[in-house]
XYZ file of C-alpha atoms in Angstrom:
697
model
C 13.983 -31.132 -6.635
C 17.249 -31.923 -4.860
C 19.260 -30.666 -7.838
C 17.223 -27.450 -7.939
C 17.762 -26.793 -4.221
C 21.505 -27.361 -4.576
C 21.677 -24.902 -7.465
C 19.852 -22.318 -5.323
C 21.819 -22.874 -2.110
C 23.576 -19.506 -2.358
C 20.207 -17.768 -2.694
C 18.777 -19.516 0.367
C 21.900 -18.702 2.406
C 21.516 -15.036 1.488
C 17.814 -15.261 2.321
C 18.534 -16.661 5.779
C 21.180 -14.041 6.602
C 18.956 -11.219 5.350
C 16.019 -12.291 7.525
C 18.360 -13.033 10.417
C 19.454 -9.395 10.350
C 15.859 -8.216 10.020
C 14.864 -10.400 12.961
C 17.337 -8.454 15.097
C 16.248 -5.082 13.676
C 12.540 -5.782 14.303
C 13.198 -6.135 18.041
C 16.062 -3.694 18.395
C 14.325 -0.568 17.082
C 11.205 -0.586 19.323
C 13.278 -1.643 22.349
C 15.828 1.129 21.798
C 13.144 3.772 21.256
C 11.424 2.619 24.435
C 14.675 2.842 26.412
C 15.240 6.349 25.032
C 11.819 7.443 26.273
C 10.145 7.840 22.886
C 6.339 7.986 23.118
C 4.464 4.816 22.208
C 2.510 6.523 19.420
C 5.772 7.786 17.904
C 7.182 4.254 18.062
C 4.098 3.021 16.245
C 4.438 5.678 13.561
C 8.101 4.868 12.946
C 7.350 1.148 12.705
C 4.384 1.747 10.348
C 6.587 3.677 7.940
C 8.406 0.432 7.130
C 5.291 -0.742 5.287
C 5.144 2.503 3.322
C 8.605 1.711 1.998
C 7.560 -1.882 1.409
C 4.658 -0.774 -0.820
C 6.847 1.639 -2.788
C 9.462 -1.072 -3.245
C 6.904 -3.616 -4.398
C 5.715 -1.151 -7.062
C 9.118 -0.131 -8.434
C 11.327 -3.154 -7.754
C 10.666 -4.869 -11.093
C 11.664 -1.779 -13.041
C 14.898 -1.617 -11.073
C 15.610 -5.275 -11.830
C 15.083 -4.665 -15.548
C 17.517 -1.752 -15.503
C 20.215 -3.156 -13.246
C 19.768 -6.922 -13.157
C 18.988 -9.179 -10.213
C 22.412 -9.422 -8.623
C 23.296 -5.743 -8.826
C 19.896 -4.622 -7.564
C 19.958 -7.163 -4.730
C 23.467 -6.121 -3.708
C 22.703 -2.412 -3.945
C 19.458 -2.555 -1.991
C 20.825 -4.780 0.777
C 23.818 -2.455 1.088
C 21.413 0.488 1.452
C 19.567 -1.495 4.139
C 22.849 -1.763 6.029
C 23.345 1.990 5.643
C 19.851 2.690 7.002
C 20.377 0.706 10.193
C 23.883 2.085 10.741
C 22.548 5.641 10.405
C 20.016 4.817 13.140
C 22.934 4.069 15.472
C 24.164 7.656 15.210
C 21.103 9.557 16.507
C 17.866 8.570 18.219
C 15.774 10.973 16.200
C 12.251 9.711 15.377
C 12.139 11.698 12.129
C 15.479 10.274 10.991
C 14.499 6.776 12.088
C 11.180 7.109 10.262
C 12.980 7.976 7.031
C 15.387 5.086 7.536
C 12.426 2.741 8.101
C 10.952 3.807 4.767
C 14.328 3.167 3.124
C 14.650 -0.200 4.860
C 11.171 -1.237 3.733
C 11.897 -0.165 0.158
C 15.210 -2.023 0.061
C 13.757 -5.171 1.608
C 10.902 -5.186 -0.924
C 13.398 -4.976 -3.783
C 15.567 -7.712 -2.276
C 12.548 -9.996 -1.691
C 11.337 -9.417 -5.252
C 14.766 -10.324 -6.634
C 14.893 -13.549 -4.623
C 11.341 -14.587 -5.456
C 11.593 -13.935 -9.180
C 14.868 -15.849 -9.141
C 13.089 -18.776 -7.507
C 10.220 -18.490 -10.010
C 12.649 -18.791 -12.893
C 14.074 -22.010 -11.421
C 10.674 -23.480 -10.576
C 8.811 -26.142 -12.526
C 5.160 -27.191 -12.453
C 6.059 -29.974 -10.021
C 8.435 -28.263 -7.586
C 7.293 -24.648 -7.299
C 5.077 -25.352 -4.271
C 8.013 -26.980 -2.476
C 10.307 -24.087 -3.384
C 7.755 -21.655 -1.963
C 7.611 -23.641 1.291
C 11.395 -23.784 1.588
C 11.618 -20.044 0.944
C 9.035 -19.102 3.580
C 10.489 -21.622 6.025
C 13.962 -20.125 5.554
C 12.616 -16.609 6.076
C 10.785 -17.500 9.283
C 13.731 -19.451 10.659
C 15.979 -16.454 9.985
C 13.575 -14.131 11.811
C 13.320 -16.595 14.698
C 17.086 -16.903 15.110
C 17.695 -13.157 14.728
C 15.746 -12.367 17.908
C 18.403 -14.030 20.049
C 21.163 -11.743 18.801
C 19.605 -9.074 21.038
C 21.530 -10.626 23.935
C 24.925 -9.991 22.330
C 25.161 -6.413 23.643
C 23.352 -3.603 25.423
C 20.619 -2.197 23.095
C 21.448 1.336 24.314
C 24.868 1.029 22.707
C 25.624 0.966 18.969
C 27.011 -2.602 18.898
C 23.747 -4.267 17.884
C 23.209 -1.741 15.102
C 26.688 -2.490 13.794
C 26.040 -6.245 13.993
C 22.798 -5.816 12.032
C 24.686 -3.839 9.376
C 27.406 -6.500 9.226
C 24.905 -9.294 8.686
C 23.071 -7.315 6.006
C 26.352 -6.872 4.151
C 27.104 -10.575 4.577
C 23.761 -11.402 2.938
C 25.089 -9.931 -0.311
C 28.113 -12.227 -0.545
C 26.561 -15.632 -1.444
C 24.438 -14.129 -4.242
C 27.235 -11.990 -5.677
C 29.608 -14.974 -5.801
C 26.970 -17.220 -7.377
C 27.335 -18.212 -11.024
C 23.570 -18.188 -11.466
C 22.316 -15.382 -13.692
C 19.089 -13.694 -12.736
C 16.042 -14.191 -14.964
C 14.060 -11.662 -16.937
C 11.161 -10.141 -15.000
C 7.724 -9.865 -16.564
C 5.182 -7.255 -15.538
C 1.910 -8.568 -14.127
C -1.251 -6.498 -14.419
C -3.144 -6.078 -11.152
C -6.881 -6.365 -10.675
C -8.632 -3.334 -9.211
C -9.406 -3.457 -5.501
C -13.056 -2.602 -6.217
C -13.386 -5.529 -8.641
C -11.795 -7.944 -6.202
C -14.027 -6.767 -3.345
C -17.059 -7.475 -5.546
C -15.807 -10.989 -6.280
C -14.753 -11.947 -2.744
C -15.734 -9.470 -0.005
C -14.717 -11.857 2.771
C -11.349 -12.673 1.248
C -10.452 -9.014 0.826
C -11.668 -8.009 4.284
C -9.666 -10.839 5.854
C -6.614 -9.829 3.837
C -6.867 -6.198 4.962
C -7.413 -7.089 8.603
C -4.559 -9.604 8.514
C -2.229 -6.734 7.639
C -3.554 -4.626 10.535
C -3.393 -7.228 13.299
C -0.242 -9.056 12.198
C 1.792 -5.865 11.787
C 0.428 -4.515 15.076
C 1.331 -7.566 17.100
C 4.765 -8.362 15.699
C 5.956 -4.741 15.605
C 4.713 -3.667 19.032
C 5.164 -6.945 20.908
C 8.549 -5.743 22.292
C 6.800 -2.669 23.739
C 4.145 -4.903 25.303
C 6.860 -7.243 26.614
C 8.701 -4.390 28.319
C 5.545 -3.408 30.197
C 5.321 -7.019 31.407
C 8.922 -6.967 32.613
C 10.095 -9.315 29.857
C 13.628 -8.199 29.035
C 17.044 -9.473 27.957
C 17.065 -13.181 26.982
C 13.419 -13.596 28.030
C 12.458 -11.022 25.400
C 14.267 -12.980 22.670
C 12.621 -16.172 23.855
C 9.208 -14.528 23.949
C 9.529 -13.052 20.462
C 10.968 -16.317 19.171
C 7.945 -18.285 20.384
C 5.608 -15.791 18.714
C 7.386 -16.274 15.381
C 7.514 -20.029 15.876
C 3.736 -19.931 16.338
C 3.408 -18.082 13.027
C 5.141 -21.036 11.392
C 3.771 -24.065 13.220
C 0.099 -23.023 13.341
C -0.152 -23.015 9.545
C 0.024 -26.803 9.446
C -3.143 -27.599 11.476
C -5.023 -24.604 10.058
C -4.088 -25.605 6.515
C -5.175 -29.194 7.128
C -8.540 -28.138 8.546
C -9.196 -25.566 5.822
C -8.787 -28.266 3.171
C -11.122 -30.669 4.978
C -13.976 -28.381 6.022
C -15.776 -25.243 4.898
C -13.076 -22.584 4.911
C -15.308 -19.925 6.449
C -16.117 -22.226 9.352
C -12.413 -22.847 9.894
C -11.750 -19.104 9.739
C -14.458 -18.444 12.308
C -13.105 -21.165 14.588
C -9.576 -19.809 14.258
C -10.734 -16.287 15.128
C -12.584 -17.641 18.163
C -9.437 -19.422 19.338
C -7.418 -16.263 18.801
C -9.900 -14.220 20.839
C -9.552 -16.603 23.773
C -5.739 -16.738 23.653
C -5.396 -12.968 23.156
C -7.529 -12.467 26.275
C -5.294 -14.971 28.136
C -2.235 -12.945 27.111
C -3.627 -9.840 28.773
C -4.664 -11.794 31.890
C -1.281 -13.476 32.335
C 0.904 -10.451 31.599
C 2.678 -8.233 34.097
C 4.750 -10.795 36.021
C 7.455 -11.627 33.518
C 7.623 -14.708 31.345
C 5.254 -17.556 32.175
C 4.230 -20.752 30.400
C 0.635 -19.546 30.015
C 1.770 -16.235 28.511
C 4.177 -17.941 26.113
C 1.630 -20.520 24.929
C -1.143 -17.940 24.556
C 1.158 -15.624 22.582
C 2.341 -18.499 20.392
C -1.227 -19.450 19.464
C -2.331 -15.852 18.995
C 0.628 -15.074 16.744
C 0.045 -18.288 14.820
C -3.625 -17.619 14.183
C -2.942 -14.037 13.098
C -0.259 -15.283 10.706
C -2.789 -17.703 9.166
C -5.242 -14.949 8.280
C -3.328 -13.906 5.168
C -2.952 -17.364 3.538
C -6.579 -18.111 4.428
C -7.686 -14.862 2.797
C -5.753 -15.780 -0.352
C -7.356 -19.232 -0.479
C -10.820 -17.808 0.137
C -10.390 -15.256 -2.660
C -8.944 -17.738 -5.146
C -11.996 -19.948 -4.595
C -14.079 -17.279 -6.336
C -11.721 -16.447 -9.210
C -11.134 -17.769 -12.685
C -7.751 -19.346 -13.343
C -6.750 -16.467 -15.606
C -7.501 -13.906 -12.848
C -5.508 -15.472 -10.027
C -2.086 -13.906 -10.600
C -3.499 -10.400 -11.052
C -5.671 -10.815 -7.945
C -2.757 -11.941 -5.794
C -0.864 -8.803 -6.754
C -3.801 -6.710 -5.534
C -4.091 -8.698 -2.299
C -0.423 -8.051 -1.594
C -1.129 -4.310 -1.849
C -4.221 -4.516 0.398
C -2.346 -6.498 3.045
C 0.463 -3.933 3.024
C -1.991 -1.059 3.421
C -3.261 -2.828 6.515
C 0.351 -3.057 7.676
C 0.710 0.723 7.391
C -2.436 1.356 9.431
C -2.039 -1.284 12.145
C 1.070 -0.376 14.186
C 0.326 3.347 14.382
C -3.354 2.870 15.257
C -2.609 0.315 17.957
C 0.200 2.490 19.373
C -2.244 5.377 19.806
C -4.505 3.120 21.854
C -1.556 1.753 23.832
C -0.469 5.293 24.687
C -3.954 6.212 25.926
C -4.895 3.023 27.781
C -1.703 1.073 28.394
C 0.509 -1.552 26.794
C -2.029 -4.323 27.472
C -4.414 -2.633 25.088
C -2.363 -4.021 22.175
C -4.220 -7.292 22.535
C -7.511 -5.565 23.320
C -7.089 -3.764 19.989
C -6.478 -7.122 18.276
C -9.546 -8.599 20.014
C -11.719 -5.701 18.873
C -10.586 -5.998 15.235
C -11.054 -9.780 15.264
C -14.558 -9.441 16.713
C -15.430 -7.239 13.762
C -13.965 -9.827 11.379
C -15.903 -12.630 13.089
C -19.138 -10.686 12.628
C -18.319 -10.123 8.974
C -17.631 -13.846 8.509
C -21.032 -14.693 10.007
C -22.703 -12.149 7.748
C -21.054 -13.561 4.610
C -21.996 -17.084 5.667
C -25.617 -15.976 5.837
C -25.731 -14.343 2.396
C -23.549 -16.667 0.316
C -23.735 -20.413 0.028
C -20.568 -22.290 0.930
C -18.491 -23.753 -1.871
C -18.317 -27.573 -1.691
C -15.193 -28.606 0.192
C -13.906 -30.693 -2.699
C -13.980 -27.607 -4.935
C -12.044 -25.340 -2.563
C -8.537 -24.234 -3.480
C -5.782 -25.884 -1.477
C -4.267 -23.968 1.442
C -0.665 -22.928 0.759
C 1.637 -21.875 3.582
C 2.657 -18.244 3.164
C 4.446 -15.957 5.559
C 2.893 -12.538 6.063
C 6.437 -11.280 6.668
C 7.197 -11.365 2.935
C 3.620 -11.082 1.701
C 4.201 -7.574 0.371
C 6.354 -8.963 -2.434
C 5.262 -12.602 -2.651
C 5.588 -13.945 -6.188
C 2.274 -15.336 -7.477
C 4.219 -17.408 -10.007
C 5.550 -19.587 -7.161
C 2.070 -20.369 -5.874
C 1.156 -23.882 -7.108
C -2.495 -22.821 -7.495
C -1.749 -20.288 -10.216
C -1.396 -21.271 -13.850
C 2.164 -22.299 -14.570
C 3.802 -20.592 -17.536
C 6.765 -22.513 -18.874
C 9.696 -20.105 -19.219
C 11.106 -19.804 -22.698
C 14.177 -22.012 -23.106
C 17.399 -20.059 -23.087
C 19.207 -20.193 -26.411
C 22.689 -21.613 -26.643
C 25.383 -19.392 -28.087
C 25.175 -21.322 -31.355
C 21.392 -20.871 -31.616
C 21.623 -17.176 -30.727
C 24.225 -16.691 -33.472
C 21.968 -18.450 -35.979
C 19.024 -16.255 -34.974
C 21.072 -13.055 -35.276
C 22.287 -14.185 -38.698
C 18.716 -14.941 -39.803
C 17.692 -11.364 -39.019
C 20.441 -10.123 -41.331
C 20.518 -12.837 -44.016
C 17.740 -15.498 -43.856
C 19.238 -17.585 -46.670
C 22.628 -17.780 -44.941
C 20.964 -18.753 -41.671
C 19.096 -21.616 -43.363
C 22.385 -22.892 -44.805
C 23.961 -22.618 -41.367
C 21.092 -24.570 -39.790
C 21.453 -27.296 -42.434
C 25.200 -27.588 -41.792
C 24.712 -27.789 -38.032
C 21.962 -30.398 -38.386
C 24.157 -32.534 -40.629
C 26.990 -32.386 -38.114
C 24.881 -32.657 -34.944
C 21.220 -33.608 -35.576
C 20.191 -32.997 -31.943
C 21.296 -29.355 -32.165
C 19.149 -28.960 -35.259
C 15.983 -28.788 -33.162
C 17.126 -25.770 -31.145
C 18.545 -24.053 -34.231
C 15.292 -24.616 -36.117
C 13.242 -23.169 -33.254
C 15.480 -20.090 -33.041
C 15.495 -19.359 -36.777
C 11.761 -19.958 -37.231
C 10.973 -17.042 -34.906
C 12.563 -14.542 -37.311
C 10.301 -12.667 -39.708
C 11.092 -13.285 -43.360
C 11.894 -16.976 -43.020
C 9.990 -19.235 -45.430
C 8.955 -21.760 -42.807
C 7.757 -24.465 -45.193
C 10.884 -24.285 -47.345
C 13.043 -24.247 -44.219
C 11.166 -27.324 -43.018
C 12.026 -29.183 -46.210
C 15.702 -28.258 -45.835
C 15.737 -29.619 -42.271
C 14.097 -32.847 -43.487
C 16.993 -33.365 -45.870
C 19.588 -32.598 -43.223
C 18.088 -34.323 -40.178
C 15.264 -36.724 -41.164
C 15.249 -38.632 -37.884
C 14.716 -35.460 -35.838
C 11.683 -34.312 -37.820
C 9.043 -35.086 -35.147
C 10.903 -32.834 -32.680
C 11.623 -30.203 -35.355
C 7.944 -30.243 -36.350
C 6.854 -29.504 -32.786
C 9.458 -26.749 -32.479
C 8.365 -25.045 -35.698
C 4.652 -25.354 -34.923
C 5.214 -23.814 -31.477
C 6.810 -20.737 -33.035
C 4.559 -20.689 -36.148
C 1.134 -22.117 -35.215
C -0.395 -20.697 -38.416
C 1.595 -23.279 -40.378
C 0.625 -26.212 -38.133
C -1.624 -27.990 -40.627
C 0.854 -27.710 -43.510
C 3.828 -28.772 -41.403
C 2.150 -31.839 -39.937
C 0.788 -32.765 -43.381
C 4.331 -32.738 -44.742
C 5.504 -34.803 -41.800
C 2.815 -37.354 -42.638
C 4.253 -37.723 -46.126
C 7.739 -38.401 -44.796
C 6.976 -40.209 -41.534
C 3.376 -41.481 -41.642
C 3.761 -43.550 -38.475
C 4.683 -40.444 -36.444
C 1.824 -38.160 -37.410
C -0.718 -39.220 -34.744
C 1.793 -38.988 -31.903
C 3.177 -35.627 -33.056
C -0.328 -34.209 -33.503
C -1.196 -35.205 -29.933
C 1.976 -33.655 -28.525
C 1.296 -30.409 -30.393
C -2.232 -30.398 -28.983
C -0.853 -30.648 -25.455
C 1.287 -27.530 -25.832
C -1.182 -25.629 -28.065
C -4.758 -26.611 -27.084
C -6.202 -24.156 -29.608
C -4.887 -26.442 -32.391
C -6.645 -29.600 -31.199
C -9.354 -29.599 -33.845
C -6.838 -28.952 -36.611
C -4.474 -31.631 -35.328
C -7.278 -34.186 -35.036
C -8.208 -33.496 -38.636
C -4.701 -33.824 -40.054
C -3.973 -36.963 -38.018
C -7.072 -38.804 -39.261
C -6.637 -37.567 -42.825
C -3.282 -39.278 -43.047
C -4.047 -42.205 -40.737
C -7.787 -42.983 -41.106
C -7.381 -46.225 -39.191
C -6.581 -44.151 -36.091
C -9.904 -42.270 -36.091
C -11.310 -44.056 -33.022
C -8.017 -43.774 -31.154
C -7.770 -40.063 -31.937
C -11.393 -39.469 -30.907
C -10.895 -41.304 -27.609
C -7.689 -39.390 -26.874
C -9.167 -35.939 -27.391
C -12.390 -36.803 -25.607
C -10.403 -38.011 -22.594
C -8.247 -34.857 -22.587
C -11.314 -32.609 -22.730
C -13.053 -34.660 -20.039
C -10.040 -34.418 -17.717
C -9.866 -30.663 -18.235
C -13.591 -30.323 -17.616
C -13.351 -32.192 -14.325
C -10.392 -30.041 -13.270
C -12.222 -26.791 -13.999
C -12.443 -24.389 -11.122
C -15.990 -23.323 -10.128
C -15.566 -19.779 -11.467
C -14.317 -21.082 -14.828
C -17.350 -23.255 -15.497
C -19.407 -20.396 -16.883
C -16.883 -20.129 -19.726
C -16.664 -23.879 -20.298
C -16.663 -24.709 -24.020
C -15.749 -28.378 -23.731
C -18.962 -29.589 -25.396
C -18.495 -27.242 -28.346
C -14.850 -28.279 -28.637
C -15.772 -31.966 -28.562
C -18.367 -31.432 -31.286
C -15.847 -29.550 -33.453
C -13.270 -32.332 -33.089
C -15.885 -34.997 -33.834
C -16.935 -33.134 -36.993
C -13.343 -32.877 -38.192
C -12.705 -36.570 -37.575
C -15.806 -37.969 -39.238
C -15.272 -35.742 -42.269
C -11.838 -37.338 -42.659
C -13.062 -40.862 -41.847
C -16.805 -40.873 -42.753
C -17.129 -44.624 -42.590
C -16.307 -44.479 -38.869
C -18.608 -41.563 -38.033
C -20.869 -43.472 -35.640
C -17.916 -45.098 -33.894
C -16.268 -41.698 -33.478
C -19.465 -40.235 -32.023
C -19.720 -43.114 -29.563
C -16.061 -42.837 -28.552
C -16.446 -39.146 -27.704
C -19.817 -39.539 -25.968
C -18.353 -42.350 -23.861
C -15.937 -39.846 -22.264
C -18.212 -36.795 -22.515
C -21.823 -37.988 -22.014
C -23.050 -34.401 -21.764
C -21.945 -33.837 -25.380
C -23.956 -36.810 -26.664
C -27.065 -34.766 -27.551
C -25.177 -32.192 -29.633
C -23.154 -34.903 -31.348
C -26.306 -36.866 -32.175
C -27.996 -33.794 -33.624
C -24.951 -32.812 -35.707
C -24.359 -36.302 -37.052
C -28.042 -36.836 -37.843
C -27.992 -33.544 -39.764
C -25.057 -34.832 -41.786
C -26.919 -38.081 -42.477
C -29.959 -36.179 -43.638
C -28.244 -33.786 -46.055
C -28.715 -34.747 -49.735
C -25.016 -34.264 -50.476
C -23.799 -35.614 -47.159
C -20.005 -35.989 -46.942
C -20.512 -38.818 -44.484
C -22.841 -41.215 -46.344
C -23.086 -41.780 -50.074
C -26.263 -41.985 -52.168
C -26.504 -45.749 -51.717
C -26.434 -45.412 -47.954
C -28.930 -42.541 -48.053
C -31.696 -45.104 -48.466
C -30.657 -46.638 -45.160
C -30.840 -43.338 -43.308
C -33.433 -44.726 -40.936
C -31.192 -47.622 -39.965
C -28.231 -45.302 -39.442
C -30.293 -42.950 -37.281
C -31.588 -45.830 -35.164
C -28.101 -47.264 -34.790
C -26.772 -43.859 -33.745
C -29.410 -43.476 -31.039
C -28.927 -47.034 -29.779
C -25.150 -46.743 -29.573
C -25.211 -43.352 -27.868
C -27.876 -44.548 -25.437
C -25.523 -47.332 -24.359
C -22.655 -44.980 -23.430
C -24.794 -42.060 -22.216
C -27.941 -43.689 -20.756
C -28.817 -40.630 -18.648
C -29.071 -38.597 -21.861
C -30.700 -41.308 -23.976
C -34.108 -39.663 -24.223
C -32.586 -36.304 -25.230
C -30.401 -38.034 -27.816
C -33.430 -39.702 -29.375
C -35.338 -36.420 -29.380
C -32.418 -34.606 -31.046
C -32.277 -37.178 -33.863
C -36.054 -37.118 -34.368
C -36.001 -33.319 -34.589
C -33.700 -33.690 -37.600
C -35.285 -36.838 -39.111
C -38.948 -36.879 -37.948
C -39.892 -39.781 -40.195
C -37.788 -42.223 -38.159
C -39.533 -41.455 -34.862
C -41.559 -44.668 -34.761
C -38.517 -46.781 -35.684
C -36.484 -45.198 -32.873
C -39.277 -45.679 -30.351
C -39.635 -49.319 -31.339
C -35.896 -50.004 -31.306
C -35.179 -48.194 -28.070
C -38.169 -49.517 -26.189
C -36.761 -53.006 -26.623
C -33.738 -51.923 -24.600
C -36.010 -51.163 -21.612
C -33.789 -48.228 -20.654
C -36.325 -45.460 -19.961
C -39.484 -45.647 -17.985
C -42.594 -46.705 -19.838
C -43.828 -43.947 -22.140
C -40.744 -41.726 -21.670
C -39.470 -42.200 -25.215
C -42.897 -41.614 -26.720
C -43.493 -38.491 -24.619
C -40.219 -36.922 -25.730
C -40.181 -38.041 -29.369
C -43.878 -37.288 -29.980
C -43.312 -33.687 -28.997
C -43.204 -31.598 -32.174
C -42.814 -34.250 -34.914
C -45.303 -34.224 -37.816
C -45.496 -37.992 -37.760
C -46.559 -38.005 -34.137
C -49.257 -35.416 -34.836
C -50.683 -37.569 -37.618
C -50.519 -40.594 -35.337
C -52.358 -38.701 -32.595
């Protein structure tokens, strides 16, 4: 993590300077318009237009990155941001300022997208959550510090506009001078708003309202402060405390939301916000006071927590595969709220007075509280232990937040970047496959470790005979074959069985380990890898069965609630068991027991499948001599499975009897001695439907 942060230091410096400048701009524009006598509703309209630009930028920023690259797009957009604020220093024209706000929002969205995708490319499964926290912390600290630059000059002069432009230009420098190359950007499909509302009405409503109230408060707070005679340094201090609240309040709210029902926490947070927002209005009018500062801090903090809470609430209801697309939609919904909020609240402030900013917030939050209570009455709460973790997110950059950085989304390992040597080999393979194979062999002979990367690069090219290429690499770099096997299977999964079978001929002691590693990266090949491993190392059948059963069990326990309806772990376990006992028939019962020990819920299906195999005249599992002992095998199977899956023992016995009815009495007699079920339970289940039991009755 430390190494990653050091490599990204230039990006974080640029991030801080960029938000530092925006922190100044966010206070300067409403203050200057107020000093110039612009109507409150016009101020609200101008400030709302920023979010229009933010939405447009979020939509088109990735296309711009693809065309121009990260560094050039970042530099160009930040430079345009500087132009927009410098133009505002020339004329106090609301129309002109509105256009410049759209441009500023667009440019900021593009700059945020560039930074976040850059961070995503540097992130790993382990550190992406920490990178996200550092990023949002840097952004909020920059906004906090930028407020205090308001005291450097008179806001009615052009000095502060020039300073904002200077700092925006300075934000370009660290990134432009960095040696780090920007990553490729992938498009992410969004989920429809209608679909997401159907899945999580509360999450989407909270997300929308968070955009309204957060944008209203933090854009129009300078106008409110002026009406309360909070000016000069007091204004910077007041705004700074509000932003500090947006940062610090996420820690207790996040802790509580992970310990208790999230909807209850949301309701409690709204209630607290209602009280503190009312205190703000009651303590305003006499300048800065401790009560006003504390009430504003808590109100700003609770409003800032609405967005991350809405994300967590929505993710609770989604499948893993839907999370990234849903987060893209939530970003849009939150931004739409940001467009509506400042202008709507400014209309009310113009009609009633500046204090009505917080009355507007109270009214919106009362509606949200009622909606929370309604959803609590119609939908059962998700168990706390199954809730998604709360992740700190700043609503300031929510309009472009990268879902890939969120530790709750599925991590996709970026493709390794090819070295110059590997890229040359790949280009050669596209022109002359035979020459590329010879080149790979020569490189592997000279430097065996480079052979793995070269093999992976060449194997992706159409026209390469993968199996023949594999044999060439075995001759050139025999000790690297386990790694080369994994590389070739990753790029050519259709050849997995043949490649691992060849590996088993050359390196029989490696086959089980390599098969397991391939299964980790390509879960769809588990059954095939289990089969090939046991075929070439029959003595490992129990070990292989235990490994795959444990992997499937761990995945099953980690399943999110919404993913359980698509759970196929029992079917997968049965498929793997079938493959293993076909390759090692003499260990069939032991394999069944090993899998049922880790997956008790699969015991019934495994018992039924194995009993069917026992019962077939040409069974691949037992020979004709053992066929006469079918009854003993069936009884042993039931007894062994009953030991590892006692809660399913009766169903296991019933499944075996359904296949082999003539052994019902033997199973009842054998199992009854174990005194596992209640008296008569075995007989009740096994008697049901068997011909033997009907004759006995």
